[in-house]
Protein backbone atom coordinates (compact mmCIF):
# COMPACT_ATOMS: atom_id res chain seq x y z
CA UNK A 1 0.00 0.00 0.00
CA UNK A 2 1.23 3.48 -0.84
CA UNK A 3 2.22 5.86 1.91
CA UNK A 4 -0.45 8.49 2.48
CA UNK A 5 1.08 11.92 2.01
CA UNK A 6 -0.65 14.61 4.09
CA UNK A 7 0.42 18.24 3.72
CA UNK A 8 -1.92 21.22 4.08
CA UNK A 9 -4.57 18.68 5.12
CA UNK A 10 -4.48 17.17 1.61
CA UNK A 11 -3.91 13.47 1.13
CA UNK A 12 -2.60 11.70 -1.96
CA UNK A 13 -5.92 9.88 -2.23
CA UNK A 14 -7.69 13.27 -2.50
CA UNK A 15 -5.69 14.06 -5.65
CA UNK A 16 -5.06 10.78 -7.45
CA UNK A 17 -7.64 9.70 -10.04
CA UNK A 18 -7.00 6.01 -10.64
CA UNK A 19 -9.96 5.62 -12.97
CA UNK A 20 -8.83 8.46 -15.24
CA UNK A 21 -5.29 7.07 -15.30
CA UNK A 22 -5.96 3.36 -15.66
CA UNK A 23 -9.39 1.80 -15.54
CA UNK A 24 -12.04 3.97 -17.21
CA UNK A 25 -12.88 3.19 -20.83
CA UNK A 26 -11.28 6.49 -21.88
CA UNK A 27 -8.42 6.30 -19.36
CA UNK A 28 -4.96 7.57 -20.20
CA UNK A 29 -3.68 4.00 -20.28
CA UNK A 30 -6.39 2.82 -22.68
CA UNK A 31 -5.86 5.83 -24.96
CA UNK A 32 -2.09 5.26 -25.02
CA UNK A 33 -2.42 1.57 -25.85
CA UNK A 34 -5.18 2.36 -28.36
CA UNK A 35 -6.46 -1.21 -28.50
CA UNK A 36 -2.98 -2.73 -28.73
CA UNK A 37 -1.63 -5.15 -26.14
CA UNK A 38 1.91 -3.73 -26.19
CA UNK A 39 3.57 -0.34 -26.64
CA UNK A 40 6.94 1.33 -26.02
CA UNK A 41 7.87 2.61 -22.57
CA UNK A 42 7.82 6.42 -22.61
CA UNK A 43 11.16 6.57 -20.78
CA UNK A 44 13.19 3.53 -21.88
CA UNK A 45 11.70 2.73 -25.29
CA UNK A 46 11.40 -0.93 -24.29
CA UNK A 47 8.28 -2.97 -25.02
CA UNK A 48 5.69 -2.99 -22.22
CA UNK A 49 2.50 -5.03 -22.00
CA UNK A 50 -0.97 -3.78 -21.13
CA UNK A 51 -1.37 -6.24 -18.26
CA UNK A 52 -0.01 -9.34 -16.57
CA UNK A 53 -2.71 -11.50 -18.16
CA UNK A 54 -1.20 -10.86 -21.60
CA UNK A 55 1.66 -13.25 -20.95
CA UNK A 56 2.00 -15.18 -17.72
CA UNK A 57 5.81 -15.14 -17.83
CA UNK A 58 6.08 -11.35 -17.73
CA UNK A 59 8.50 -9.73 -15.32
CA UNK A 60 7.60 -6.49 -13.56
CA UNK A 61 9.81 -4.71 -16.11
CA UNK A 62 7.39 -5.77 -18.84
CA UNK A 63 4.08 -4.66 -17.31
CA UNK A 64 2.78 -1.14 -18.01
CA UNK A 65 2.21 1.32 -15.20
CA UNK A 66 1.00 4.92 -15.43
CA UNK A 67 3.55 7.33 -13.94
CA UNK A 68 2.86 10.82 -12.64
CA UNK A 69 5.81 12.67 -14.17
CA UNK A 70 5.61 15.27 -11.42
CA UNK A 71 4.65 13.19 -8.39
CA UNK A 72 1.39 13.96 -6.62
CA UNK A 73 3.32 14.63 -3.43
CA UNK A 74 5.41 17.31 -5.18
CA UNK A 75 2.26 18.97 -6.57
CA UNK A 76 0.68 19.03 -3.11
CA UNK A 77 3.88 20.39 -1.58
CA UNK A 78 4.24 23.10 -4.25
CA UNK A 79 0.63 24.19 -4.73
CA UNK A 80 -1.44 22.69 -1.91
CA UNK A 81 -1.56 25.95 0.02
CA UNK A 82 -2.77 28.03 -2.94
CA UNK A 83 -4.95 25.86 -5.22
CA UNK A 84 -8.20 24.04 -4.52
CA UNK A 85 -8.19 20.23 -4.54
CA UNK A 86 -10.10 20.19 -7.84
CA UNK A 87 -7.25 22.09 -9.55
CA UNK A 88 -4.55 19.97 -7.89
CA UNK A 89 -6.35 16.83 -9.06
CA UNK A 90 -6.64 18.19 -12.61
CA UNK A 91 -2.96 19.13 -12.68
CA UNK A 92 -1.74 15.81 -11.28
CA UNK A 93 -3.83 13.68 -13.64
CA UNK A 94 -3.50 15.75 -16.82
CA UNK A 95 -2.18 13.87 -19.85
CA UNK A 96 0.91 16.11 -19.88
CA UNK A 97 1.78 14.81 -16.41
CA UNK A 98 1.32 11.12 -17.22
CA UNK A 99 3.58 8.60 -18.95
CA UNK A 100 3.36 4.86 -19.55
CA UNK A 101 6.40 3.08 -18.15
CA UNK A 102 7.51 -0.20 -16.62
CA UNK A 103 5.80 -1.06 -13.36
CA UNK A 104 9.15 -1.72 -11.70
CA UNK A 105 10.59 1.62 -12.82
CA UNK A 106 7.53 3.57 -11.68
CA UNK A 107 7.43 1.91 -8.28
CA UNK A 108 11.17 2.35 -7.71
CA UNK A 109 10.84 6.05 -8.62
CA UNK A 110 8.21 6.49 -5.90
CA UNK A 111 7.75 10.14 -4.91
CA UNK A 112 10.84 11.32 -6.78
CA UNK A 113 10.76 13.54 -9.84
CA UNK A 114 12.38 12.05 -12.93
CA UNK A 115 15.52 14.15 -12.41
CA UNK A 116 15.75 13.11 -8.76
CA UNK A 117 15.33 9.46 -9.74
CA UNK A 118 18.07 9.63 -12.38
CA UNK A 119 20.41 11.36 -9.90
CA UNK A 120 19.70 8.71 -7.26
CA UNK A 121 20.39 5.92 -9.74
CA UNK A 122 23.67 7.57 -10.73
CA UNK A 123 24.66 7.97 -7.08
CA UNK A 124 23.94 4.27 -6.54
CA UNK A 125 26.15 3.41 -9.52
CA UNK A 126 23.18 2.30 -11.63
CA UNK A 127 23.18 4.47 -14.75
CA UNK A 128 19.84 4.65 -16.52
CA UNK A 129 19.27 5.40 -20.18
CA UNK A 130 15.85 7.00 -20.05
CA UNK A 131 13.81 9.69 -21.70
CA UNK A 132 12.57 12.37 -19.33
CA UNK A 133 9.37 14.03 -20.45
CA UNK A 134 9.22 17.75 -19.76
CA UNK A 135 5.86 19.17 -20.75
CA UNK A 136 5.31 18.23 -24.38
CA UNK A 137 9.01 17.82 -25.11
CA UNK A 138 11.22 14.91 -24.20
CA UNK A 139 14.96 14.60 -24.11
CA UNK A 140 17.27 11.61 -23.82
CA UNK A 141 19.36 11.65 -20.66
CA UNK A 142 22.25 9.32 -19.98
CA UNK A 143 23.29 9.51 -16.37
Tab-separated table of N, CA and C in Angstrom:
chain	number	residue	atom	x	y	z
A	1	UNK	N	0.835	-1.189	0.000
A	1	UNK	CA	0.000	0.000	0.000
A	1	UNK	C	0.874	1.244	0.000
A	2	UNK	N	0.443	2.249	-0.734
A	2	UNK	CA	1.225	3.477	-0.841
A	2	UNK	C	1.150	4.269	0.455
A	3	UNK	N	2.234	4.985	0.750
A	3	UNK	CA	2.218	5.859	1.907
A	3	UNK	C	1.280	7.013	1.632
A	4	UNK	N	0.484	7.375	2.623
A	4	UNK	CA	-0.453	8.488	2.483
A	4	UNK	C	0.281	9.767	2.824
A	5	UNK	N	0.387	10.650	1.863
A	5	UNK	CA	1.082	11.920	2.012
A	5	UNK	C	0.062	12.949	2.466
A	6	UNK	N	0.316	13.657	3.562
A	6	UNK	CA	-0.655	14.612	4.090
A	6	UNK	C	0.050	15.932	4.414
A	7	UNK	N	-0.112	16.903	3.521
A	7	UNK	CA	0.416	18.244	3.718
A	7	UNK	C	-0.730	19.203	3.452
A	8	UNK	N	-0.837	20.243	4.209
A	8	UNK	CA	-1.924	21.216	4.084
A	8	UNK	C	-3.284	20.529	4.233
A	9	UNK	N	-3.324	19.405	4.944
A	9	UNK	CA	-4.574	18.675	5.121
A	9	UNK	C	-5.035	17.950	3.863
A	10	UNK	N	-4.151	17.829	2.883
A	10	UNK	CA	-4.485	17.175	1.612
A	10	UNK	C	-3.755	15.839	1.550
A	11	UNK	N	-4.491	14.793	1.246
A	11	UNK	CA	-3.909	13.465	1.125
A	11	UNK	C	-3.759	13.092	-0.341
A	12	UNK	N	-2.824	12.196	-0.604
A	12	UNK	CA	-2.598	11.698	-1.963
A	12	UNK	C	-3.894	11.172	-2.561
A	13	UNK	N	-4.666	10.467	-1.756
A	13	UNK	CA	-5.920	9.879	-2.233
A	13	UNK	C	-6.951	10.947	-2.616
A	14	UNK	N	-6.800	12.169	-2.103
A	14	UNK	CA	-7.688	13.269	-2.498
A	14	UNK	C	-7.392	13.730	-3.918
A	15	UNK	N	-6.161	13.520	-4.376
A	15	UNK	CA	-5.688	14.059	-5.652
A	15	UNK	C	-5.639	13.010	-6.756
A	16	UNK	N	-5.216	11.810	-6.431
A	16	UNK	CA	-5.060	10.776	-7.454
A	16	UNK	C	-6.421	10.413	-8.053
A	17	UNK	N	-6.428	10.113	-9.339
A	17	UNK	CA	-7.643	9.699	-10.042
A	17	UNK	C	-7.326	8.411	-10.794
A	18	UNK	N	-7.381	7.299	-10.067
A	18	UNK	CA	-7.003	6.009	-10.636
A	18	UNK	C	-7.822	5.672	-11.877
A	19	UNK	N	-9.105	5.919	-11.834
A	19	UNK	CA	-9.964	5.619	-12.973
A	19	UNK	C	-9.544	6.366	-14.224
A	20	UNK	N	-9.246	7.662	-14.097
A	20	UNK	CA	-8.830	8.463	-15.244
A	20	UNK	C	-7.475	7.997	-15.783
A	21	UNK	N	-6.605	7.542	-14.881
A	21	UNK	CA	-5.288	7.072	-15.301
A	21	UNK	C	-5.333	5.683	-15.916
A	22	UNK	N	-6.114	4.777	-15.320
A	22	UNK	CA	-5.962	3.363	-15.661
A	22	UNK	C	-7.205	2.575	-16.044
A	23	UNK	N	-8.324	2.781	-15.395
A	23	UNK	CA	-9.395	1.803	-15.540
A	23	UNK	C	-10.620	2.246	-16.327
A	24	UNK	N	-10.884	3.523	-16.439
A	24	UNK	CA	-12.040	3.972	-17.212
A	24	UNK	C	-11.843	3.636	-18.686
A	25	UNK	N	-12.943	3.504	-19.410
A	25	UNK	CA	-12.875	3.191	-20.832
A	25	UNK	C	-11.979	4.184	-21.574
A	26	UNK	N	-12.073	5.441	-21.237
A	26	UNK	CA	-11.279	6.493	-21.882
A	26	UNK	C	-10.072	6.904	-21.035
A	27	UNK	N	-9.567	5.990	-20.221
A	27	UNK	CA	-8.424	6.299	-19.355
A	27	UNK	C	-7.180	6.615	-20.182
A	28	UNK	N	-6.234	7.263	-19.546
A	28	UNK	CA	-4.960	7.575	-20.197
A	28	UNK	C	-4.317	6.291	-20.714
A	29	UNK	N	-4.297	5.264	-19.886
A	29	UNK	CA	-3.678	3.996	-20.281
A	29	UNK	C	-4.357	3.420	-21.521
A	30	UNK	N	-5.676	3.377	-21.528
A	30	UNK	CA	-6.389	2.823	-22.685
A	30	UNK	C	-6.165	3.659	-23.940
A	31	UNK	N	-6.108	4.966	-23.791
A	31	UNK	CA	-5.855	5.826	-24.956
A	31	UNK	C	-4.435	5.651	-25.481
A	32	UNK	N	-3.481	5.457	-24.589
A	32	UNK	CA	-2.095	5.265	-25.020
A	32	UNK	C	-1.912	3.927	-25.730
A	33	UNK	N	-2.534	2.882	-25.211
A	33	UNK	CA	-2.417	1.566	-25.845
A	33	UNK	C	-3.280	1.480	-27.109
A	34	UNK	N	-4.339	2.258	-27.170
A	34	UNK	CA	-5.183	2.364	-28.364
A	34	UNK	C	-5.571	0.992	-28.936
A	35	UNK	N	-6.022	0.109	-28.066
A	35	UNK	CA	-6.464	-1.210	-28.500
A	35	UNK	C	-5.360	-2.231	-28.675
A	36	UNK	N	-4.117	-1.810	-28.608
A	36	UNK	CA	-2.977	-2.728	-28.733
A	36	UNK	C	-2.686	-3.364	-27.379
A	37	UNK	N	-1.990	-4.461	-27.384
A	37	UNK	CA	-1.634	-5.147	-26.136
A	37	UNK	C	-0.233	-4.767	-25.671
A	38	UNK	N	0.560	-4.173	-26.558
A	38	UNK	CA	1.908	-3.727	-26.192
A	38	UNK	C	2.149	-2.325	-26.738
A	39	UNK	N	3.122	-1.645	-26.156
A	39	UNK	CA	3.566	-0.337	-26.635
A	39	UNK	C	4.985	-0.130	-26.122
A	40	UNK	N	5.588	0.992	-26.472
A	40	UNK	CA	6.942	1.329	-26.021
A	40	UNK	C	6.872	2.181	-24.756
A	41	UNK	N	7.734	1.857	-23.812
A	41	UNK	CA	7.866	2.612	-22.574
A	41	UNK	C	8.254	4.048	-22.914
A	42	UNK	N	7.568	5.011	-22.311
A	42	UNK	CA	7.824	6.423	-22.606
A	42	UNK	C	9.227	6.857	-22.208
A	43	UNK	N	9.839	6.175	-21.257
A	43	UNK	CA	11.159	6.566	-20.779
A	43	UNK	C	12.289	5.723	-21.379
A	44	UNK	N	12.102	4.415	-21.468
A	44	UNK	CA	13.189	3.529	-21.885
A	44	UNK	C	13.090	3.094	-23.341
A	45	UNK	N	11.906	3.185	-23.917
A	45	UNK	CA	11.697	2.732	-25.285
A	45	UNK	C	11.520	1.223	-25.398
A	46	UNK	N	11.579	0.517	-24.286
A	46	UNK	CA	11.401	-0.933	-24.295
A	46	UNK	C	9.926	-1.296	-24.396
A	47	UNK	N	9.657	-2.507	-24.873
A	47	UNK	CA	8.277	-2.968	-25.018
A	47	UNK	C	7.668	-3.224	-23.639
A	48	UNK	N	6.450	-2.712	-23.433
A	48	UNK	CA	5.689	-2.990	-22.215
A	48	UNK	C	4.328	-3.544	-22.621
A	49	UNK	N	3.764	-4.353	-21.741
A	49	UNK	CA	2.496	-5.027	-22.001
A	49	UNK	C	1.377	-4.373	-21.195
A	50	UNK	N	0.185	-4.396	-21.769
A	50	UNK	CA	-0.973	-3.777	-21.128
A	50	UNK	C	-1.198	-4.328	-19.721
A	51	UNK	N	-1.128	-5.651	-19.570
A	51	UNK	CA	-1.367	-6.236	-18.255
A	51	UNK	C	-0.655	-7.569	-18.107
A	52	UNK	N	-0.641	-8.061	-16.887
A	52	UNK	CA	-0.009	-9.337	-16.566
A	52	UNK	C	-0.687	-10.485	-17.302
A	53	UNK	N	-1.980	-10.396	-17.537
A	53	UNK	CA	-2.707	-11.498	-18.162
A	53	UNK	C	-2.326	-11.707	-19.621
A	54	UNK	N	-1.603	-10.744	-20.202
A	54	UNK	CA	-1.199	-10.864	-21.596
A	54	UNK	C	-0.212	-12.006	-21.802
A	55	UNK	N	0.616	-12.248	-20.821
A	55	UNK	CA	1.660	-13.254	-20.951
A	55	UNK	C	2.085	-13.628	-19.538
A	56	UNK	N	1.790	-14.796	-19.117
A	56	UNK	CA	2.003	-15.181	-17.722
A	56	UNK	C	3.459	-15.130	-17.277
A	57	UNK	N	4.390	-15.138	-18.194
A	57	UNK	CA	5.806	-15.141	-17.834
A	57	UNK	C	6.400	-13.741	-17.738
A	58	UNK	N	5.561	-12.714	-17.767
A	58	UNK	CA	6.079	-11.350	-17.732
A	58	UNK	C	6.766	-11.045	-16.408
A	59	UNK	N	7.832	-10.265	-16.492
A	59	UNK	CA	8.496	-9.734	-15.316
A	59	UNK	C	7.878	-8.366	-15.047
A	60	UNK	N	8.136	-7.810	-13.879
A	60	UNK	CA	7.596	-6.487	-13.557
A	60	UNK	C	8.119	-5.419	-14.516
A	61	UNK	N	9.277	-5.659	-15.140
A	61	UNK	CA	9.810	-4.707	-16.108
A	61	UNK	C	8.956	-4.644	-17.367
A	62	UNK	N	8.161	-5.677	-17.604
A	62	UNK	CA	7.394	-5.770	-18.840
A	62	UNK	C	5.963	-5.262	-18.724
A	63	UNK	N	5.477	-5.043	-17.528
A	63	UNK	CA	4.080	-4.656	-17.313
A	63	UNK	C	3.973	-3.135	-17.259
A	64	UNK	N	2.977	-2.594	-17.944
A	64	UNK	CA	2.785	-1.142	-18.011
A	64	UNK	C	2.219	-0.594	-16.710
A	65	UNK	N	2.667	0.601	-16.372
A	65	UNK	CA	2.210	1.321	-15.199
A	65	UNK	C	2.154	2.796	-15.573
A	66	UNK	N	1.134	3.494	-15.114
A	66	UNK	CA	1.001	4.916	-15.430
A	66	UNK	C	1.743	5.731	-14.379
A	67	UNK	N	2.724	6.504	-14.826
A	67	UNK	CA	3.547	7.328	-13.943
A	67	UNK	C	3.053	8.768	-13.932
A	68	UNK	N	3.027	9.366	-12.742
A	68	UNK	CA	2.860	10.815	-12.636
A	68	UNK	C	4.259	11.407	-12.812
A	69	UNK	N	4.492	12.115	-13.890
A	69	UNK	CA	5.813	12.670	-14.173
A	69	UNK	C	6.245	13.570	-13.020
A	70	UNK	N	5.399	14.524	-12.656
A	70	UNK	CA	5.610	15.274	-11.419
A	70	UNK	C	4.766	14.566	-10.373
A	71	UNK	N	5.396	13.978	-9.379
A	71	UNK	CA	4.648	13.191	-8.390
A	71	UNK	C	3.569	14.005	-7.683
A	72	UNK	N	2.496	13.324	-7.335
A	72	UNK	CA	1.391	13.964	-6.625
A	72	UNK	C	1.897	14.674	-5.375
A	73	UNK	N	2.806	14.041	-4.666
A	73	UNK	CA	3.320	14.631	-3.429
A	73	UNK	C	4.009	15.969	-3.693
A	74	UNK	N	4.726	16.065	-4.802
A	74	UNK	CA	5.407	17.311	-5.177
A	74	UNK	C	4.379	18.392	-5.526
A	75	UNK	N	3.319	18.014	-6.223
A	75	UNK	CA	2.263	18.971	-6.572
A	75	UNK	C	1.590	19.496	-5.317
A	76	UNK	N	1.290	18.603	-4.374
A	76	UNK	CA	0.675	19.030	-3.112
A	76	UNK	C	1.623	19.973	-2.372
A	77	UNK	N	2.881	19.589	-2.292
A	77	UNK	CA	3.876	20.395	-1.581
A	77	UNK	C	4.028	21.778	-2.214
A	78	UNK	N	4.007	21.833	-3.546
A	78	UNK	CA	4.242	23.097	-4.249
A	78	UNK	C	3.009	23.991	-4.323
A	79	UNK	N	1.823	23.391	-4.450
A	79	UNK	CA	0.625	24.187	-4.733
A	79	UNK	C	-0.532	23.960	-3.770
A	80	UNK	N	-0.355	23.049	-2.816
A	80	UNK	CA	-1.445	22.693	-1.912
A	80	UNK	C	-1.956	23.823	-1.048
A	81	UNK	N	-1.124	24.821	-0.811
A	81	UNK	CA	-1.556	25.946	0.017
A	81	UNK	C	-2.226	27.049	-0.790
A	82	UNK	N	-2.223	26.933	-2.134
A	82	UNK	CA	-2.774	28.028	-2.937
A	82	UNK	C	-3.816	27.596	-3.966
A	83	UNK	N	-3.967	26.313	-4.227
A	83	UNK	CA	-4.947	25.856	-5.217
A	83	UNK	C	-5.962	24.926	-4.572
A	84	UNK	N	-7.199	24.968	-5.048
A	84	UNK	CA	-8.201	24.041	-4.517
A	84	UNK	C	-7.907	22.607	-4.974
A	85	UNK	N	-8.428	21.641	-4.236
A	85	UNK	CA	-8.194	20.226	-4.536
A	85	UNK	C	-8.583	19.896	-5.972
A	86	UNK	N	-9.660	20.458	-6.463
A	86	UNK	CA	-10.099	20.192	-7.842
A	86	UNK	C	-8.992	20.537	-8.838
A	87	UNK	N	-8.335	21.677	-8.648
A	87	UNK	CA	-7.251	22.089	-9.551
A	87	UNK	C	-6.011	21.213	-9.382
A	88	UNK	N	-5.691	20.851	-8.144
A	88	UNK	CA	-4.551	19.966	-7.892
A	88	UNK	C	-4.777	18.615	-8.567
A	89	UNK	N	-6.000	18.116	-8.449
A	89	UNK	CA	-6.350	16.830	-9.057
A	89	UNK	C	-6.247	16.903	-10.577
A	90	UNK	N	-6.738	18.006	-11.156
A	90	UNK	CA	-6.642	18.188	-12.606
A	90	UNK	C	-5.201	18.265	-13.074
A	91	UNK	N	-4.371	18.980	-12.325
A	91	UNK	CA	-2.961	19.132	-12.680
A	91	UNK	C	-2.229	17.789	-12.586
A	92	UNK	N	-2.448	17.066	-11.513
A	92	UNK	CA	-1.741	15.809	-11.279
A	92	UNK	C	-2.097	14.736	-12.303
A	93	UNK	N	-3.341	14.743	-12.759
A	93	UNK	CA	-3.826	13.679	-13.636
A	93	UNK	C	-4.003	14.108	-15.082
A	94	UNK	N	-3.460	15.271	-15.435
A	94	UNK	CA	-3.503	15.746	-16.817
A	94	UNK	C	-2.600	14.875	-17.685
A	95	UNK	N	-2.987	14.687	-18.937
A	95	UNK	CA	-2.180	13.872	-19.853
A	95	UNK	C	-0.719	14.317	-19.895
A	96	UNK	N	-0.479	15.615	-19.825
A	96	UNK	CA	0.906	16.108	-19.882
A	96	UNK	C	1.736	15.683	-18.673
A	97	UNK	N	1.065	15.236	-17.610
A	97	UNK	CA	1.784	14.811	-16.412
A	97	UNK	C	1.797	13.288	-16.263
A	98	UNK	N	1.371	12.570	-17.292
A	98	UNK	CA	1.316	11.116	-17.216
A	98	UNK	C	2.195	10.492	-18.295
A	99	UNK	N	2.760	9.336	-17.986
A	99	UNK	CA	3.577	8.600	-18.950
A	99	UNK	C	3.443	7.111	-18.654
A	100	UNK	N	3.400	6.312	-19.713
A	100	UNK	CA	3.363	4.858	-19.549
A	100	UNK	C	4.796	4.357	-19.438
A	101	UNK	N	5.053	3.609	-18.377
A	101	UNK	CA	6.397	3.081	-18.148
A	101	UNK	C	6.308	1.705	-17.503
A	102	UNK	N	7.442	1.109	-17.265
A	102	UNK	CA	7.511	-0.197	-16.616
A	102	UNK	C	7.043	-0.085	-15.168
A	103	UNK	N	6.283	-1.055	-14.735
A	103	UNK	CA	5.796	-1.059	-13.358
A	103	UNK	C	6.956	-0.950	-12.369
A	104	UNK	N	8.000	-1.723	-12.608
A	104	UNK	CA	9.151	-1.721	-11.702
A	104	UNK	C	9.807	-0.335	-11.638
A	105	UNK	N	9.976	0.300	-12.769
A	105	UNK	CA	10.593	1.621	-12.820
A	105	UNK	C	9.734	2.648	-12.070
A	106	UNK	N	8.432	2.624	-12.320
A	106	UNK	CA	7.531	3.571	-11.679
A	106	UNK	C	7.526	3.387	-10.166
A	107	UNK	N	7.474	2.158	-9.721
A	107	UNK	CA	7.433	1.910	-8.279
A	107	UNK	C	8.768	2.218	-7.611
A	108	UNK	N	9.875	2.012	-8.310
A	108	UNK	CA	11.174	2.347	-7.713
A	108	UNK	C	11.387	3.860	-7.674
A	109	UNK	N	10.758	4.580	-8.593
A	109	UNK	CA	10.835	6.050	-8.617
A	109	UNK	C	10.084	6.637	-7.426
A	110	UNK	N	8.972	6.025	-7.053
A	110	UNK	CA	8.205	6.487	-5.899
A	110	UNK	C	7.804	7.949	-6.000
A	111	UNK	N	8.116	8.734	-4.978
A	111	UNK	CA	7.749	10.138	-4.907
A	111	UNK	C	8.799	11.065	-5.503
A	112	UNK	N	9.781	10.508	-6.183
A	112	UNK	CA	10.836	11.323	-6.777
A	112	UNK	C	10.409	11.880	-8.137
A	113	UNK	N	10.921	13.050	-8.475
A	113	UNK	CA	10.756	13.540	-9.841
A	113	UNK	C	11.678	12.714	-10.728
A	114	UNK	N	11.508	12.814	-12.024
A	114	UNK	CA	12.378	12.055	-12.932
A	114	UNK	C	13.843	12.427	-12.735
A	115	UNK	N	14.124	13.705	-12.608
A	115	UNK	CA	15.516	14.148	-12.411
A	115	UNK	C	16.088	13.613	-11.108
A	116	UNK	N	15.296	13.639	-10.042
A	116	UNK	CA	15.755	13.114	-8.758
A	116	UNK	C	16.021	11.615	-8.852
A	117	UNK	N	15.161	10.907	-9.572
A	117	UNK	CA	15.334	9.460	-9.741
A	117	UNK	C	16.629	9.147	-10.493
A	118	UNK	N	16.856	9.860	-11.602
A	118	UNK	CA	18.072	9.634	-12.381
A	118	UNK	C	19.325	9.942	-11.556
A	119	UNK	N	19.282	11.014	-10.774
A	119	UNK	CA	20.407	11.357	-9.905
A	119	UNK	C	20.642	10.261	-8.870
A	120	UNK	N	19.559	9.775	-8.256
A	120	UNK	CA	19.698	8.710	-7.256
A	120	UNK	C	20.302	7.453	-7.882
A	121	UNK	N	19.851	7.093	-9.076
A	121	UNK	CA	20.390	5.915	-9.740
A	121	UNK	C	21.885	6.092	-10.026
A	122	UNK	N	22.262	7.279	-10.464
A	122	UNK	CA	23.669	7.573	-10.734
A	122	UNK	C	24.481	7.465	-9.444
A	123	UNK	N	23.961	8.016	-8.360
A	123	UNK	CA	24.661	7.966	-7.078
A	123	UNK	C	24.821	6.531	-6.578
A	124	UNK	N	23.872	5.673	-6.935
A	124	UNK	CA	23.938	4.271	-6.545
A	124	UNK	C	24.789	3.447	-7.507
A	125	UNK	N	25.329	4.110	-8.532
A	125	UNK	CA	26.150	3.407	-9.517
A	125	UNK	C	25.336	2.606	-10.507
A	126	UNK	N	24.081	2.999	-10.703
A	126	UNK	CA	23.185	2.300	-11.630
A	126	UNK	C	22.733	3.272	-12.713
A	127	UNK	N	23.574	3.539	-13.695
A	127	UNK	CA	23.182	4.470	-14.751
A	127	UNK	C	21.918	3.999	-15.470
A	128	UNK	N	21.100	4.945	-15.840
A	128	UNK	CA	19.843	4.654	-16.522
A	128	UNK	C	19.831	5.403	-17.839
A	129	UNK	N	19.463	4.737	-18.893
A	129	UNK	CA	19.269	5.396	-20.177
A	129	UNK	C	17.773	5.579	-20.325
A	130	UNK	N	17.280	6.769	-20.062
A	130	UNK	CA	15.846	7.003	-20.047
A	130	UNK	C	15.516	8.349	-20.664
A	131	UNK	N	14.311	8.438	-21.167
A	131	UNK	CA	13.806	9.694	-21.701
A	131	UNK	C	13.016	10.374	-20.604
A	132	UNK	N	13.314	11.615	-20.325
A	132	UNK	CA	12.567	12.370	-19.330
A	132	UNK	C	11.643	13.326	-20.052
A	133	UNK	N	10.345	13.160	-19.817
A	133	UNK	CA	9.372	14.029	-20.450
A	133	UNK	C	9.285	15.341	-19.665
A	134	UNK	N	9.353	16.430	-20.368
A	134	UNK	CA	9.222	17.753	-19.758
A	134	UNK	C	8.152	18.471	-20.567
A	135	UNK	N	6.970	18.598	-19.998
A	135	UNK	CA	5.862	19.175	-20.749
A	135	UNK	C	5.598	18.337	-21.985
A	136	UNK	N	5.553	18.954	-23.143
A	136	UNK	CA	5.312	18.235	-24.376
A	136	UNK	C	6.610	17.728	-25.002
A	137	UNK	N	7.715	18.210	-24.526
A	137	UNK	CA	9.009	17.817	-25.112
A	137	UNK	C	9.581	16.638	-24.328
A	138	UNK	N	10.496	15.957	-24.940
A	138	UNK	CA	11.224	14.911	-24.201
A	138	UNK	C	12.674	14.978	-24.657
A	139	UNK	N	13.555	14.580	-23.761
A	139	UNK	CA	14.964	14.596	-24.108
A	139	UNK	C	15.607	13.331	-23.580
A	140	UNK	N	16.580	12.806	-24.278
A	140	UNK	CA	17.275	11.605	-23.824
A	140	UNK	C	18.335	12.020	-22.816
A	141	UNK	N	18.349	11.360	-21.686
A	141	UNK	CA	19.355	11.647	-20.657
A	141	UNK	C	20.116	10.375	-20.366
A	142	UNK	N	21.408	10.440	-20.393
A	142	UNK	CA	22.247	9.321	-19.976
A	142	UNK	C	22.981	9.776	-18.737
A	143	UNK	N	22.662	9.142	-17.636
A	143	UNK	CA	23.286	9.513	-16.366
A	143	UNK	C	24.182	8.392	-15.927
